[in-house]
mmCIF file of C-alpha atoms (C1' of nucleotides) in Angstrom:
data_model
loop_
_atom_site.group_PDB
_atom_site.id
_atom_site.type_symbol
_atom_site.label_atom_id
_atom_site.label_comp_id
_atom_site.label_asym_id
_atom_site.label_seq_id
_atom_site.Cartn_x
_atom_site.Cartn_y
_atom_site.Cartn_z
ATOM 1 C CA MET A 1 158.719 157.438 33.208
ATOM 2 C CA ASP A 2 161.292 154.709 33.207
ATOM 3 C CA ASP A 3 162.434 155.914 29.811
ATOM 4 C CA GLU A 4 164.379 158.638 31.528
ATOM 5 C CA LEU A 5 165.789 156.264 34.118
ATOM 6 C CA HIS A 6 166.660 153.943 31.254
ATOM 7 C CA GLU A 7 168.673 156.750 29.603
ATOM 8 C CA ARG A 8 170.217 157.727 32.910
ATOM 9 C CA ILE A 9 171.451 154.244 33.570
ATOM 10 C CA ARG A 10 172.981 154.076 30.107
ATOM 11 C CA SER A 11 174.574 157.486 30.680
ATOM 12 C CA VAL A 12 176.167 156.424 33.915
ATOM 13 C CA ILE A 13 177.537 153.234 32.392
ATOM 14 C CA ALA A 14 178.887 155.135 29.432
ATOM 15 C CA ASP A 15 180.526 157.521 31.911
ATOM 16 C CA VAL A 16 182.695 154.840 33.358
ATOM 17 C CA PRO A 17 186.256 155.378 32.046
ATOM 18 C CA ALA A 18 188.103 152.566 30.418
ATOM 19 C CA GLY A 19 190.513 150.695 32.587
ATOM 20 C CA THR A 20 188.072 150.868 35.515
ATOM 21 C CA VAL A 21 185.058 148.855 36.547
ATOM 22 C CA ALA A 22 181.847 149.485 38.516
ATOM 23 C CA THR A 23 179.317 147.331 40.200
ATOM 24 C CA TYR A 24 175.640 147.140 39.370
ATOM 25 C CA GLY A 25 174.878 148.651 42.713
ATOM 26 C CA ASP A 26 177.140 151.628 41.898
ATOM 27 C CA ILE A 27 175.446 152.205 38.569
ATOM 28 C CA ALA A 28 172.059 151.916 40.272
ATOM 29 C CA ALA A 29 172.971 154.426 42.979
ATOM 30 C CA LEU A 30 174.576 156.917 40.652
ATOM 31 C CA SER A 31 171.784 156.700 38.065
ATOM 32 C CA GLY A 32 169.097 156.764 40.639
ATOM 33 C CA ALA A 33 167.798 153.279 39.861
ATOM 34 C CA PRO A 34 165.724 151.874 42.683
ATOM 35 C CA SER A 35 167.398 148.494 42.334
ATOM 36 C CA PRO A 36 170.442 146.962 40.693
ATOM 37 C CA ARG A 37 168.092 144.676 38.853
ATOM 38 C CA LEU A 38 167.200 147.574 36.576
ATOM 39 C CA VAL A 39 170.813 148.030 35.622
ATOM 40 C CA GLY A 40 171.138 144.380 34.682
ATOM 41 C CA ARG A 41 167.851 144.508 32.818
ATOM 42 C CA VAL A 42 168.836 147.541 30.827
ATOM 43 C CA LEU A 43 172.207 145.974 29.915
ATOM 44 C CA ALA A 44 170.474 142.677 28.921
ATOM 45 C CA GLU A 45 167.974 144.510 26.714
ATOM 46 C CA ASP A 46 169.769 147.623 25.516
ATOM 47 C CA GLY A 47 173.372 147.365 26.572
ATOM 48 C CA HIS A 48 174.747 146.211 23.310
ATOM 49 C CA ASP A 49 176.154 149.715 22.688
ATOM 50 C CA LEU A 50 177.537 150.181 26.096
ATOM 51 C CA PRO A 51 180.763 149.130 27.828
ATOM 52 C CA TRP A 52 178.890 146.381 29.648
ATOM 53 C CA GLN A 53 182.307 144.680 30.244
ATOM 54 C CA ARG A 54 183.074 147.276 32.849
ATOM 55 C CA ILE A 55 180.040 146.342 34.900
ATOM 56 C CA LEU A 56 180.713 143.635 37.518
ATOM 57 C CA ARG A 57 178.780 142.137 40.360
ATOM 58 C CA ALA A 58 179.215 143.266 43.958
ATOM 59 C CA ASN A 59 181.896 140.695 44.651
ATOM 60 C CA GLY A 60 183.905 141.532 41.516
ATOM 61 C CA THR A 61 182.798 138.652 39.469
ATOM 62 C CA PRO A 62 181.185 139.304 36.070
ATOM 63 C CA ALA A 63 177.914 137.906 34.854
ATOM 64 C CA PRO A 64 178.002 134.072 34.516
ATOM 65 C CA HIS A 65 177.096 133.823 30.839
ATOM 66 C CA LEU A 66 179.485 136.613 29.764
ATOM 67 C CA ALA A 67 182.263 136.062 32.197
ATOM 68 C CA HIS A 68 184.673 134.683 29.665
ATOM 69 C CA GLU A 69 184.286 137.439 27.124
ATOM 70 C CA GLN A 70 183.941 140.129 29.788
ATOM 71 C CA LEU A 71 187.225 139.240 31.427
ATOM 72 C CA GLU A 72 188.916 139.071 28.050
ATOM 73 C CA ARG A 73 187.656 142.512 27.098
ATOM 74 C CA LEU A 74 188.713 143.951 30.470
ATOM 75 C CA ARG A 75 192.097 142.364 30.054
ATOM 76 C CA GLY A 76 192.403 144.342 26.797
ATOM 77 C CA GLU A 77 191.708 147.531 28.730
ATOM 78 C CA GLY A 78 194.426 146.813 31.325
ATOM 79 C CA VAL A 79 192.119 145.337 33.934
ATOM 80 C CA LEU A 80 193.659 142.080 34.949
ATOM 81 C CA ALA A 81 191.348 139.653 36.714
ATOM 82 C CA ASP A 82 192.469 136.860 38.977
ATOM 83 C CA GLY A 83 190.811 133.875 37.385
ATOM 84 C CA GLN A 84 187.243 135.132 37.491
ATOM 85 C CA ARG A 85 187.499 137.816 40.133
ATOM 86 C CA VAL A 86 188.592 141.463 39.534
ATOM 87 C CA ASP A 87 190.230 143.516 42.257
ATOM 88 C CA LEU A 88 187.437 145.983 42.950
ATOM 89 C CA ARG A 89 189.729 147.529 45.552
ATOM 90 C CA LYS A 90 192.020 148.589 42.748
ATOM 91 C CA TYR A 91 189.920 148.913 39.644
ATOM 92 C CA ARG A 92 186.588 150.062 41.061
ATOM 93 C CA TRP A 93 185.490 153.299 39.498
ATOM 94 C CA ARG A 94 185.020 156.275 41.796
ATOM 95 C CA PRO A 95 183.090 159.419 40.872
ATOM 96 C CA ASP A 96 185.378 162.460 40.689
ATOM 97 C CA GLY A 97 185.622 164.388 43.909
ATOM 98 C CA VAL A 98 185.427 161.342 46.154
ATOM 99 C CA ALA A 99 188.618 160.526 48.024
ATOM 100 C CA GLU A 100 189.484 157.032 49.073
ATOM 101 C CA GLU A 101 190.039 156.036 52.625
ATOM 102 C CA ASP A 102 192.302 153.119 53.622
ATOM 103 C CA GLY A 103 191.097 150.492 56.015
ATOM 104 C CA PRO A 104 191.847 150.355 59.785
ATOM 105 C CA ASP A 105 194.668 147.933 59.104
ATOM 106 C CA GLY A 106 196.250 150.314 56.730
ATOM 107 C CA LEU A 107 195.289 148.046 53.923
ATOM 108 C CA PHE A 108 196.430 149.755 50.743
ATOM 109 C "C1'" DG B 1 145.774 140.347 37.737
ATOM 110 C "C1'" DA B 2 148.931 136.415 39.391
ATOM 111 C "C1'" DT B 3 153.217 133.689 38.618
ATOM 112 C "C1'" DA B 4 157.756 133.191 36.948
ATOM 113 C "C1'" DT B 5 162.170 135.033 35.441
ATOM 114 C "C1'" DG B 6 166.491 137.757 35.169
ATOM 115 C "C1'" DA B 7 173.517 140.872 33.298
ATOM 116 C "C1'" DC B 8 171.585 141.927 41.426
ATOM 117 C "C1'" DT B 9 172.608 143.097 46.812
ATOM 118 C "C1'" DG B 10 172.897 142.583 51.564
ATOM 119 C "C1'" DT B 11 172.280 140.099 55.946
ATOM 120 C "C1'" DT B 12 172.170 136.060 58.427
ATOM 121 C "C1'" DT B 13 173.168 131.174 59.505
ATOM 122 C "C1'" DG C 1 183.352 130.537 52.085
ATOM 123 C "C1'" DA C 2 178.843 128.714 50.882
ATOM 124 C "C1'" DA C 3 173.752 128.459 51.239
ATOM 125 C "C1'" DA C 4 169.339 130.381 52.464
ATOM 126 C "C1'" DC C 5 166.200 134.387 52.732
ATOM 127 C "C1'" DA C 6 164.237 138.656 51.797
ATOM 128 C "C1'" DG C 7 164.083 143.140 49.029
ATOM 129 C "C1'" DC C 8 163.915 145.133 44.593
ATOM 130 C "C1'" DC C 9 161.872 146.400 39.542
ATOM 131 C "C1'" DA C 10 160.250 145.657 34.696
ATOM 132 C "C1'" DT C 11 158.748 141.961 31.155
ATOM 133 C "C1'" DA C 12 156.694 137.900 29.548
ATOM 134 C "C1'" DT C 13 153.116 134.428 29.675
#
DNA sequence: GATATGACTGTTT
DNA sequence: GAAACAGCCATAT
């Protein structure tokens, strides 16, 4: 039932190391959630014990109502955000064993 | 059971 | 870069 999925989502979020961030889509994909909405819903309802500050939207911007606090918390972890946007290219969490590929322009 | 809502994403215009 | 549209799932009323 979704209880297991609920736990799985929490587990993946808790597995995100400090100093890094992940998108809702990432959490959804890694936890097996059918849609990122589930991730947001879990956090909204039962994410008080999780590092929700490390979960950002696809474009690197945090949730609108928590943006201020979220950015402040991330700042304390070493994740510096430019105004309201975080450099996913640099801080985005990658599961172990996955190598990164640079873009065609040799972009970082 | 239908409608509306929400810590979302991706494509298209 | 912004706005519109469609998909996606669980709750609340």
